[in-house]
Amino acid sequence: YVPPQIRKAQETVDDKKREELGRLKKMVNGLINRLSEPNLSSISGQMEELYMANSRKDMNDTLTDILMNACVTAVAMPARLMMEHVLLVSILHHNVGIEVGAHFLEAVVKKFDELCKSDAEGKECENLLALIAHLYNFHVVHCLLIFDILKKLVSTFTEKEIELILFLLKNVGFSLRKDDALALKELITEAQRKASTAEKKFQDQTRVRFMLETMLALRNNDMRKIPGYNPEPVERLRKLQRALIHSSGSGKDTQLRVSLESLLSADQVGRWWIVGSSWSGAPMISDTKSQAQQKLHVGKVSSKIMELARKLRMNTDIRRSIFCVLMTSEDFMDAFEKLLK
């Protein structure tokens, strides 16, 4: 039972929160609508200020919603517009914190998985795949995720999947070759095997042949064989990205080395790739084991120390353990070793 006066207070808070979120959404929307390559510097700066002034959760939710509405439509979006939007996410990912990129990536991957299963007719899958590809191009995510998606598409191997494989390889194929040539070689072998067994299945063989030719061109590092391949826009925006990121380095250390399976099951097993992400699900280690270990460490110390711990109100096993370690250690290295145990 919630008393009426508390109920009224809650409703007021909810209304206030809704109003704040509406205002925030308008501000972010205004910035995203004006986003282009020349003003990327000022807009990313304003977005950083909004991140400092508002709750990160609200900002992440708002930014992800607005970008998804802008980029994921039933018609194919212009490549340049996609790149600029993802570049903004990348700059915020490096300057504000990795949870910005992680939140956006998780939303995109889950939506992509959902649409792949639903057999949507529009170009939503290509648009989502373009977002993932550019998140990889701008060092938000590691090539592990791209290979996971390609393996998944190769394992299904229908006409729609072949189009998506071609689209993804055209966008990031040569970067994949540079990052992990062996994994790409294995993927090409698997695709060739699939193509040879599925020949009867397709009426139109030209797309399959074209996909295999593209893969061979990638393997042989022959850019001329891929029609319409132009790495220049991505390279130009990468240069801009390096200028706008505060920290030194190319941002390889902030890349999310996360697999497709981990992203899809994040709600069940937690988000280990975000530092400090709260997790209230099933514990990773059984409690009985850790309790037994705590009791074991406490048992080794003298009764004098235990008495002192009791006087200082060290009322749980873990507190007593830490207290005893600090009181009985020879030096800081010894204390460090014991605390680790």
PDB file of C-alpha atoms in Angstrom, residues 48-303:
ATOM      1  CA  GLU A  48      30.247  16.146 -24.062  1.00  0.00           C
ATOM      2  CA  GLU A  49      28.919  19.106 -22.051  1.00  0.00           C
ATOM      3  CA  LEU A  50      25.438  17.512 -22.047  1.00  0.00           C
ATOM      4  CA  TYR A  51      27.000  14.261 -20.773  1.00  0.00           C
ATOM      5  CA  MET A  52      28.635  16.199 -17.922  1.00  0.00           C
ATOM      6  CA  ALA A  53      25.398  18.019 -17.044  1.00  0.00           C
ATOM      7  CA  ASN A  54      22.972  15.055 -17.212  1.00  0.00           C
ATOM      8  CA  SER A  55      22.734  11.459 -16.059  1.00  0.00           C
ATOM      9  CA  ARG A  56      24.748   9.178 -18.334  1.00  0.00           C
ATOM     10  CA  LYS A  57      21.922   6.650 -18.506  1.00  0.00           C
ATOM     11  CA  ASP A  58      19.466   9.305 -19.731  1.00  0.00           C
ATOM     12  CA  MET A  59      22.001  10.604 -22.257  1.00  0.00           C
ATOM     13  CA  ASN A  60      22.850   7.100 -23.551  1.00  0.00           C
ATOM     14  CA  ASP A  61      19.160   6.191 -23.920  1.00  0.00           C
ATOM     15  CA  THR A  62      18.298   9.489 -25.629  1.00  0.00           C
ATOM     16  CA  LEU A  63      21.275   9.454 -28.007  1.00  0.00           C
ATOM     17  CA  THR A  64      20.725   5.799 -28.969  1.00  0.00           C
ATOM     18  CA  ASP A  65      16.990   6.354 -29.644  1.00  0.00           C
ATOM     19  CA  ILE A  66      17.629   9.429 -31.795  1.00  0.00           C
ATOM     20  CA  LEU A  67      20.450   7.818 -33.799  1.00  0.00           C
ATOM     21  CA  MET A  68      18.444   4.626 -34.359  1.00  0.00           C
ATOM     22  CA  ASN A  69      15.458   6.657 -35.611  1.00  0.00           C
ATOM     23  CA  ALA A  70      17.723   8.694 -37.889  1.00  0.00           C
ATOM     24  CA  CYS A  71      19.749   5.813 -39.359  1.00  0.00           C
ATOM     25  CA  VAL A  72      17.546   2.705 -39.296  1.00  0.00           C
ATOM     26  CA  THR A  73      14.898   3.208 -41.970  1.00  0.00           C
ATOM     27  CA  ALA A  74      13.283   1.033 -44.660  1.00  0.00           C
ATOM     28  CA  VAL A  75      15.368   2.753 -47.368  1.00  0.00           C
ATOM     29  CA  ALA A  76      19.162   2.577 -47.693  1.00  0.00           C
ATOM     30  CA  MET A  77      20.802   5.530 -45.926  1.00  0.00           C
ATOM     31  CA  PRO A  78      23.649   7.533 -47.546  1.00  0.00           C
ATOM     32  CA  ALA A  79      27.036   6.106 -46.497  1.00  0.00           C
ATOM     33  CA  ARG A  80      28.425   9.527 -45.553  1.00  0.00           C
ATOM     34  CA  LEU A  81      25.521  10.293 -43.193  1.00  0.00           C
ATOM     35  CA  MET A  82      26.063   6.909 -41.480  1.00  0.00           C
ATOM     36  CA  MET A  83      29.789   7.558 -41.093  1.00  0.00           C
ATOM     37  CA  GLU A  84      29.269  11.003 -39.552  1.00  0.00           C
ATOM     38  CA  HIS A  85      26.731   9.696 -37.032  1.00  0.00           C
ATOM     39  CA  VAL A  86      28.961   6.782 -36.006  1.00  0.00           C
ATOM     40  CA  LEU A  87      32.009   9.060 -35.838  1.00  0.00           C
ATOM     41  CA  LEU A  88      30.169  11.201 -33.268  1.00  0.00           C
ATOM     42  CA  VAL A  89      29.474   8.060 -31.186  1.00  0.00           C
ATOM     43  CA  SER A  90      33.148   7.076 -31.540  1.00  0.00           C
ATOM     44  CA  ILE A  91      34.408  10.480 -30.326  1.00  0.00           C
ATOM     45  CA  LEU A  92      32.053  10.359 -27.311  1.00  0.00           C
ATOM     46  CA  HIS A  93      33.103   6.727 -26.693  1.00  0.00           C
ATOM     47  CA  HIS A  94      36.765   7.807 -26.427  1.00  0.00           C
ATOM     48  CA  ASN A  95      36.265  11.155 -24.656  1.00  0.00           C
ATOM     49  CA  VAL A  96      33.321  10.508 -22.302  1.00  0.00           C
ATOM     50  CA  GLY A  97      33.566   6.783 -21.559  1.00  0.00           C
ATOM     51  CA  ILE A  98      33.249   3.339 -23.148  1.00  0.00           C
ATOM     52  CA  GLU A  99      29.681   2.899 -21.893  1.00  0.00           C
ATOM     53  CA  VAL A 100      28.532   5.350 -24.628  1.00  0.00           C
ATOM     54  CA  GLY A 101      29.735   3.101 -27.459  1.00  0.00           C
ATOM     55  CA  ALA A 102      28.802  -0.073 -25.571  1.00  0.00           C
ATOM     56  CA  HIS A 103      25.172   1.053 -25.057  1.00  0.00           C
ATOM     57  CA  PHE A 104      24.763   2.057 -28.713  1.00  0.00           C
ATOM     58  CA  LEU A 105      26.469  -1.121 -29.996  1.00  0.00           C
ATOM     59  CA  GLU A 106      24.266  -3.387 -27.859  1.00  0.00           C
ATOM     60  CA  ALA A 107      21.079  -1.672 -29.109  1.00  0.00           C
ATOM     61  CA  VAL A 108      22.209  -1.940 -32.759  1.00  0.00           C
ATOM     62  CA  VAL A 109      23.253  -5.611 -32.516  1.00  0.00           C
ATOM     63  CA  LYS A 110      20.025  -6.657 -30.747  1.00  0.00           C
ATOM     64  CA  LYS A 111      17.911  -4.837 -33.333  1.00  0.00           C
ATOM     65  CA  PHE A 112      19.936  -6.447 -36.160  1.00  0.00           C
ATOM     66  CA  ASP A 113      19.446  -9.927 -34.679  1.00  0.00           C
ATOM     67  CA  GLU A 114      15.713  -9.295 -34.248  1.00  0.00           C
ATOM     68  CA  LEU A 115      15.297  -8.072 -37.866  1.00  0.00           C
ATOM     69  CA  CYS A 116      17.349 -10.948 -39.301  1.00  0.00           C
ATOM     70  CA  LYS A 117      14.968 -13.420 -37.639  1.00  0.00           C
ATOM     71  CA  SER A 118      11.837 -11.558 -38.770  1.00  0.00           C
ATOM     72  CA  ASP A 119      12.630 -11.539 -42.553  1.00  0.00           C
ATOM     73  CA  ALA A 120      11.994  -7.782 -42.918  1.00  0.00           C
ATOM     74  CA  GLU A 121      11.623  -6.632 -46.532  1.00  0.00           C
ATOM     75  CA  GLY A 122      13.185  -3.149 -46.195  1.00  0.00           C
ATOM     76  CA  LYS A 123      16.810  -2.057 -45.980  1.00  0.00           C
ATOM     77  CA  GLU A 124      16.883  -1.931 -42.152  1.00  0.00           C
ATOM     78  CA  CYS A 125      19.344  -4.846 -41.910  1.00  0.00           C
ATOM     79  CA  GLU A 126      21.810  -3.170 -44.306  1.00  0.00           C
ATOM     80  CA  ASN A 127      21.557   0.096 -42.360  1.00  0.00           C
ATOM     81  CA  LEU A 128      22.195  -1.647 -39.034  1.00  0.00           C
ATOM     82  CA  LEU A 129      25.083  -3.595 -40.557  1.00  0.00           C
ATOM     83  CA  ALA A 130      26.539  -0.313 -41.869  1.00  0.00           C
ATOM     84  CA  LEU A 131      26.401   1.097 -38.313  1.00  0.00           C
ATOM     85  CA  ILE A 132      28.230  -1.977 -36.937  1.00  0.00           C
ATOM     86  CA  ALA A 133      30.803  -1.812 -39.773  1.00  0.00           C
ATOM     87  CA  HIS A 134      31.569   1.849 -39.074  1.00  0.00           C
ATOM     88  CA  LEU A 135      31.734   1.243 -35.309  1.00  0.00           C
ATOM     89  CA  TYR A 136      34.537  -1.157 -36.237  1.00  0.00           C
ATOM     90  CA  ASN A 137      36.104   1.314 -38.705  1.00  0.00           C
ATOM     91  CA  PHE A 138      36.278   3.987 -36.000  1.00  0.00           C
ATOM     92  CA  HIS A 139      37.756   1.657 -33.335  1.00  0.00           C
ATOM     93  CA  VAL A 140      34.715   1.307 -31.071  1.00  0.00           C
ATOM     94  CA  VAL A 141      34.454  -2.468 -31.474  1.00  0.00           C
ATOM     95  CA  HIS A 142      37.006  -5.205 -32.184  1.00  0.00           C
ATOM     96  CA  CYS A 143      37.020  -7.373 -35.340  1.00  0.00           C
ATOM     97  CA  LEU A 144      35.863 -10.351 -33.192  1.00  0.00           C
ATOM     98  CA  LEU A 145      32.227  -9.136 -33.436  1.00  0.00           C
ATOM     99  CA  ILE A 146      32.451  -8.615 -37.232  1.00  0.00           C
ATOM    100  CA  PHE A 147      33.762 -12.167 -37.720  1.00  0.00           C
ATOM    101  CA  ASP A 148      30.971 -13.517 -35.469  1.00  0.00           C
ATOM    102  CA  ILE A 149      28.347 -11.763 -37.629  1.00  0.00           C
ATOM    103  CA  LEU A 150      29.966 -12.985 -40.871  1.00  0.00           C
ATOM    104  CA  LYS A 151      30.105 -16.577 -39.554  1.00  0.00           C
ATOM    105  CA  LYS A 152      26.433 -16.354 -38.607  1.00  0.00           C
ATOM    106  CA  LEU A 153      25.504 -15.062 -42.082  1.00  0.00           C
ATOM    107  CA  VAL A 154      27.622 -17.732 -43.825  1.00  0.00           C
ATOM    108  CA  SER A 155      26.021 -20.489 -41.735  1.00  0.00           C
ATOM    109  CA  THR A 156      22.495 -19.412 -42.860  1.00  0.00           C
ATOM    110  CA  PHE A 157      23.536 -18.684 -46.474  1.00  0.00           C
ATOM    111  CA  THR A 158      20.324 -17.556 -48.176  1.00  0.00           C
ATOM    112  CA  GLU A 159      20.133 -14.833 -50.879  1.00  0.00           C
ATOM    113  CA  LYS A 160      19.483 -12.138 -48.262  1.00  0.00           C
ATOM    114  CA  GLU A 161      22.506 -13.266 -46.224  1.00  0.00           C
ATOM    115  CA  ILE A 162      24.737 -13.248 -49.330  1.00  0.00           C
ATOM    116  CA  GLU A 163      23.785  -9.597 -49.974  1.00  0.00           C
ATOM    117  CA  LEU A 164      24.626  -8.739 -46.343  1.00  0.00           C
ATOM    118  CA  ILE A 165      27.997 -10.566 -46.520  1.00  0.00           C
ATOM    119  CA  LEU A 166      28.886  -8.632 -49.695  1.00  0.00           C
ATOM    120  CA  PHE A 167      27.806  -5.348 -48.109  1.00  0.00           C
ATOM    121  CA  LEU A 168      29.877  -5.959 -44.967  1.00  0.00           C
ATOM    122  CA  LEU A 169      32.996  -7.135 -46.832  1.00  0.00           C
ATOM    123  CA  LYS A 170      32.861  -4.103 -49.126  1.00  0.00           C
ATOM    124  CA  ASN A 171      32.800  -1.810 -46.075  1.00  0.00           C
ATOM    125  CA  VAL A 172      35.368  -3.472 -43.807  1.00  0.00           C
ATOM    126  CA  GLY A 173      36.962  -6.362 -45.729  1.00  0.00           C
ATOM    127  CA  PHE A 174      40.474  -4.904 -46.064  1.00  0.00           C
ATOM    128  CA  SER A 175      40.531  -3.762 -42.415  1.00  0.00           C
ATOM    129  CA  LEU A 176      39.577  -7.319 -41.387  1.00  0.00           C
ATOM    130  CA  ARG A 177      42.413  -8.685 -43.525  1.00  0.00           C
ATOM    131  CA  LYS A 178      44.849  -6.348 -41.774  1.00  0.00           C
ATOM    132  CA  ASP A 179      43.544  -7.202 -38.268  1.00  0.00           C
ATOM    133  CA  ASP A 180      43.150 -10.981 -38.570  1.00  0.00           C
ATOM    134  CA  ALA A 181      44.114 -12.501 -41.927  1.00  0.00           C
ATOM    135  CA  LEU A 182      43.865 -16.085 -40.639  1.00  0.00           C
ATOM    136  CA  ALA A 183      40.255 -15.711 -39.448  1.00  0.00           C
ATOM    137  CA  LEU A 184      39.335 -14.154 -42.811  1.00  0.00           C
ATOM    138  CA  LYS A 185      40.972 -17.052 -44.659  1.00  0.00           C
ATOM    139  CA  GLU A 186      38.972 -19.573 -42.578  1.00  0.00           C
ATOM    140  CA  LEU A 187      35.768 -17.632 -43.269  1.00  0.00           C
ATOM    141  CA  ILE A 188      36.441 -17.632 -47.034  1.00  0.00           C
ATOM    142  CA  THR A 189      37.065 -21.416 -46.972  1.00  0.00           C
ATOM    143  CA  GLU A 190      33.780 -21.952 -45.105  1.00  0.00           C
ATOM    144  CA  ALA A 191      31.888 -19.711 -47.573  1.00  0.00           C
ATOM    145  CA  GLN A 192      33.343 -21.627 -50.543  1.00  0.00           C
ATOM    146  CA  ARG A 193      32.282 -24.909 -48.973  1.00  0.00           C
ATOM    147  CA  LYS A 194      28.765 -23.572 -48.368  1.00  0.00           C
ATOM    148  CA  ALA A 195      28.539 -22.221 -51.929  1.00  0.00           C
ATOM    149  CA  SER A 196      29.521 -25.560 -53.467  1.00  0.00           C
ATOM    150  CA  THR A 197      26.896 -27.478 -51.425  1.00  0.00           C
ATOM    151  CA  ALA A 198      24.130 -24.888 -51.983  1.00  0.00           C
ATOM    152  CA  GLU A 199      24.468 -24.537 -55.770  1.00  0.00           C
ATOM    153  CA  LYS A 200      21.133 -26.226 -56.478  1.00  0.00           C
ATOM    154  CA  LYS A 201      19.328 -23.961 -54.008  1.00  0.00           C
ATOM    155  CA  PHE A 202      19.732 -20.666 -55.906  1.00  0.00           C
ATOM    156  CA  GLN A 203      18.115 -19.801 -59.220  1.00  0.00           C
ATOM    157  CA  ASP A 204      20.500 -16.860 -59.681  1.00  0.00           C
ATOM    158  CA  GLN A 205      24.110 -18.060 -59.318  1.00  0.00           C
ATOM    159  CA  THR A 206      25.696 -14.720 -60.236  1.00  0.00           C
ATOM    160  CA  ARG A 207      25.413 -13.228 -56.713  1.00  0.00           C
ATOM    161  CA  VAL A 208      27.104 -16.260 -55.140  1.00  0.00           C
ATOM    162  CA  ARG A 209      29.850 -16.132 -57.768  1.00  0.00           C
ATOM    163  CA  PHE A 210      30.286 -12.395 -57.218  1.00  0.00           C
ATOM    164  CA  MET A 211      30.540 -12.917 -53.450  1.00  0.00           C
ATOM    165  CA  LEU A 212      33.238 -15.577 -53.910  1.00  0.00           C
ATOM    166  CA  GLU A 213      35.149 -13.330 -56.339  1.00  0.00           C
ATOM    167  CA  THR A 214      34.994 -10.484 -53.788  1.00  0.00           C
ATOM    168  CA  MET A 215      36.330 -12.807 -51.087  1.00  0.00           C
ATOM    169  CA  LEU A 216      39.194 -13.962 -53.316  1.00  0.00           C
ATOM    170  CA  ALA A 217      40.036 -10.314 -54.140  1.00  0.00           C
ATOM    171  CA  LEU A 218      40.192  -9.646 -50.376  1.00  0.00           C
ATOM    172  CA  ARG A 219      42.411 -12.663 -49.800  1.00  0.00           C
ATOM    173  CA  ASN A 220      44.776 -11.546 -52.570  1.00  0.00           C
ATOM    174  CA  ASN A 221      44.638  -7.909 -51.364  1.00  0.00           C
ATOM    175  CA  ASP A 222      43.403  -6.764 -54.779  1.00  0.00           C
ATOM    176  CA  MET A 223      41.296  -3.624 -54.306  1.00  0.00           C
ATOM    177  CA  ARG A 224      40.648  -3.099 -58.042  1.00  0.00           C
ATOM    178  CA  LYS A 225      38.498  -6.253 -58.244  1.00  0.00           C
ATOM    179  CA  ILE A 226      35.894  -4.812 -55.841  1.00  0.00           C
ATOM    180  CA  PRO A 227      33.562  -2.433 -57.738  1.00  0.00           C
ATOM    181  CA  GLY A 228      32.792   0.848 -55.998  1.00  0.00           C
ATOM    182  CA  TYR A 229      35.373   0.301 -53.244  1.00  0.00           C
ATOM    183  CA  ASN A 230      36.664   3.669 -52.017  1.00  0.00           C
ATOM    184  CA  PRO A 231      38.534   3.815 -48.684  1.00  0.00           C
ATOM    185  CA  GLU A 232      39.137   7.590 -48.926  1.00  0.00           C
ATOM    186  CA  PRO A 233      36.023   8.885 -47.015  1.00  0.00           C
ATOM    187  CA  VAL A 234      36.699   6.569 -44.047  1.00  0.00           C
ATOM    188  CA  GLU A 235      40.399   7.553 -43.990  1.00  0.00           C
ATOM    189  CA  ARG A 236      39.510  11.262 -44.042  1.00  0.00           C
ATOM    190  CA  LEU A 237      37.082  10.867 -41.131  1.00  0.00           C
ATOM    191  CA  ARG A 238      39.630   8.758 -39.197  1.00  0.00           C
ATOM    192  CA  LYS A 239      42.065  11.661 -39.492  1.00  0.00           C
ATOM    193  CA  LEU A 240      39.355  13.989 -38.127  1.00  0.00           C
ATOM    194  CA  GLN A 241      38.659  11.492 -35.340  1.00  0.00           C
ATOM    195  CA  ARG A 242      42.329  11.500 -34.280  1.00  0.00           C
ATOM    196  CA  ALA A 243      42.215  15.308 -34.087  1.00  0.00           C
ATOM    197  CA  LEU A 244      39.063  15.333 -31.914  1.00  0.00           C
ATOM    198  CA  ILE A 245      39.987  12.596 -29.420  1.00  0.00           C
ATOM    199  CA  HIS A 246      41.526  14.106 -26.264  1.00  0.00           C
ATOM    200  CA  SER A 247      43.596  11.092 -25.231  1.00  0.00           C
ATOM    201  CA  SER A 248      46.673  10.087 -27.202  1.00  0.00           C
ATOM    202  CA  GLY A 249      46.860   6.905 -29.294  1.00  0.00           C
ATOM    203  CA  SER A 250      44.497   5.508 -31.890  1.00  0.00           C
ATOM    204  CA  GLY A 251      42.018   4.271 -29.295  1.00  0.00           C
ATOM    205  CA  LYS A 252      42.848   0.578 -29.686  1.00  0.00           C
ATOM    206  CA  ASP A 253      42.795   0.226 -25.880  1.00  0.00           C
ATOM    207  CA  THR A 254      39.160   1.390 -25.727  1.00  0.00           C
ATOM    208  CA  GLN A 255      37.971  -1.070 -28.401  1.00  0.00           C
ATOM    209  CA  LEU A 256      35.227  -3.369 -27.097  1.00  0.00           C
ATOM    210  CA  ARG A 257      36.507  -6.920 -27.577  1.00  0.00           C
ATOM    211  CA  VAL A 258      33.053  -8.446 -27.245  1.00  0.00           C
ATOM    212  CA  SER A 259      31.442 -11.348 -29.100  1.00  0.00           C
ATOM    213  CA  LEU A 260      27.991 -11.483 -30.698  1.00  0.00           C
ATOM    214  CA  GLU A 261      26.830 -14.085 -28.177  1.00  0.00           C
ATOM    215  CA  SER A 262      27.883 -11.899 -25.196  1.00  0.00           C
ATOM    216  CA  LEU A 263      25.981  -8.886 -26.571  1.00  0.00           C
ATOM    217  CA  LEU A 264      22.805 -10.869 -27.246  1.00  0.00           C
ATOM    218  CA  SER A 265      22.820 -12.484 -23.787  1.00  0.00           C
ATOM    219  CA  ALA A 266      23.864  -9.306 -21.896  1.00  0.00           C
ATOM    220  CA  ASP A 267      20.592  -9.207 -19.895  1.00  0.00           C
ATOM    221  CA  GLN A 268      21.126 -12.778 -18.641  1.00  0.00           C
ATOM    222  CA  VAL A 269      24.891 -12.817 -17.938  1.00  0.00           C
ATOM    223  CA  GLY A 270      25.783  -9.151 -17.393  1.00  0.00           C
ATOM    224  CA  ARG A 271      27.966  -6.708 -19.299  1.00  0.00           C
ATOM    225  CA  TRP A 272      31.527  -7.634 -18.369  1.00  0.00           C
ATOM    226  CA  TRP A 273      32.960  -5.272 -21.036  1.00  0.00           C
ATOM    227  CA  ILE A 274      31.713  -2.148 -19.185  1.00  0.00           C
ATOM    228  CA  VAL A 275      33.869  -1.330 -16.167  1.00  0.00           C
ATOM    229  CA  GLY A 276      31.735  -0.965 -13.043  1.00  0.00           C
ATOM    230  CA  SER A 277      28.540  -2.142 -14.714  1.00  0.00           C
ATOM    231  CA  SER A 278      26.112  -3.168 -11.958  1.00  0.00           C
ATOM    232  CA  TRP A 279      25.034  -6.797 -12.039  1.00  0.00           C
ATOM    233  CA  SER A 280      22.233  -8.246  -9.921  1.00  0.00           C
ATOM    234  CA  GLY A 281      21.848 -11.637 -11.606  1.00  0.00           C
ATOM    235  CA  ALA A 282      23.174 -15.044 -10.591  1.00  0.00           C
ATOM    236  CA  PRO A 283      26.586 -14.806  -8.876  1.00  0.00           C
ATOM    237  CA  MET A 284      29.545 -16.043 -10.908  1.00  0.00           C
ATOM    238  CA  ILE A 285      31.066 -18.010  -7.995  1.00  0.00           C
ATOM    239  CA  SER A 286      29.097 -20.014  -5.450  1.00  0.00           C
ATOM    240  CA  ASP A 287      28.757 -18.302  -2.058  1.00  0.00           C
ATOM    241  CA  THR A 288      29.597 -21.409  -0.021  1.00  0.00           C
ATOM    242  CA  LYS A 289      33.061 -21.650  -1.551  1.00  0.00           C
ATOM    243  CA  SER A 290      33.918 -17.995  -0.879  1.00  0.00           C
ATOM    244  CA  GLN A 291      32.562 -18.215   2.696  1.00  0.00           C
ATOM    245  CA  ALA A 292      34.702 -21.270   3.372  1.00  0.00           C
ATOM    246  CA  GLN A 293      37.778 -19.410   2.083  1.00  0.00           C
ATOM    247  CA  GLN A 294      37.029 -16.388   4.272  1.00  0.00           C
ATOM    248  CA  LYS A 295      36.681 -18.533   7.372  1.00  0.00           C
ATOM    249  CA  LEU A 296      39.918 -20.307   6.483  1.00  0.00           C
ATOM    250  CA  HIS A 297      41.936 -17.056   6.404  1.00  0.00           C
ATOM    251  CA  VAL A 298      40.402 -15.803   9.650  1.00  0.00           C
ATOM    252  CA  GLY A 299      41.254 -19.037  11.467  1.00  0.00           C
ATOM    253  CA  LYS A 300      44.994 -18.518  11.036  1.00  0.00           C
ATOM    254  CA  VAL A 301      45.259 -15.310  13.122  1.00  0.00           C
ATOM    255  CA  SER A 302      45.644 -15.035  16.900  1.00  0.00           C
ATOM    256  CA  SER A 303      42.750 -14.589  19.296  1.00  0.00           C
TER     257      SER A 303
END
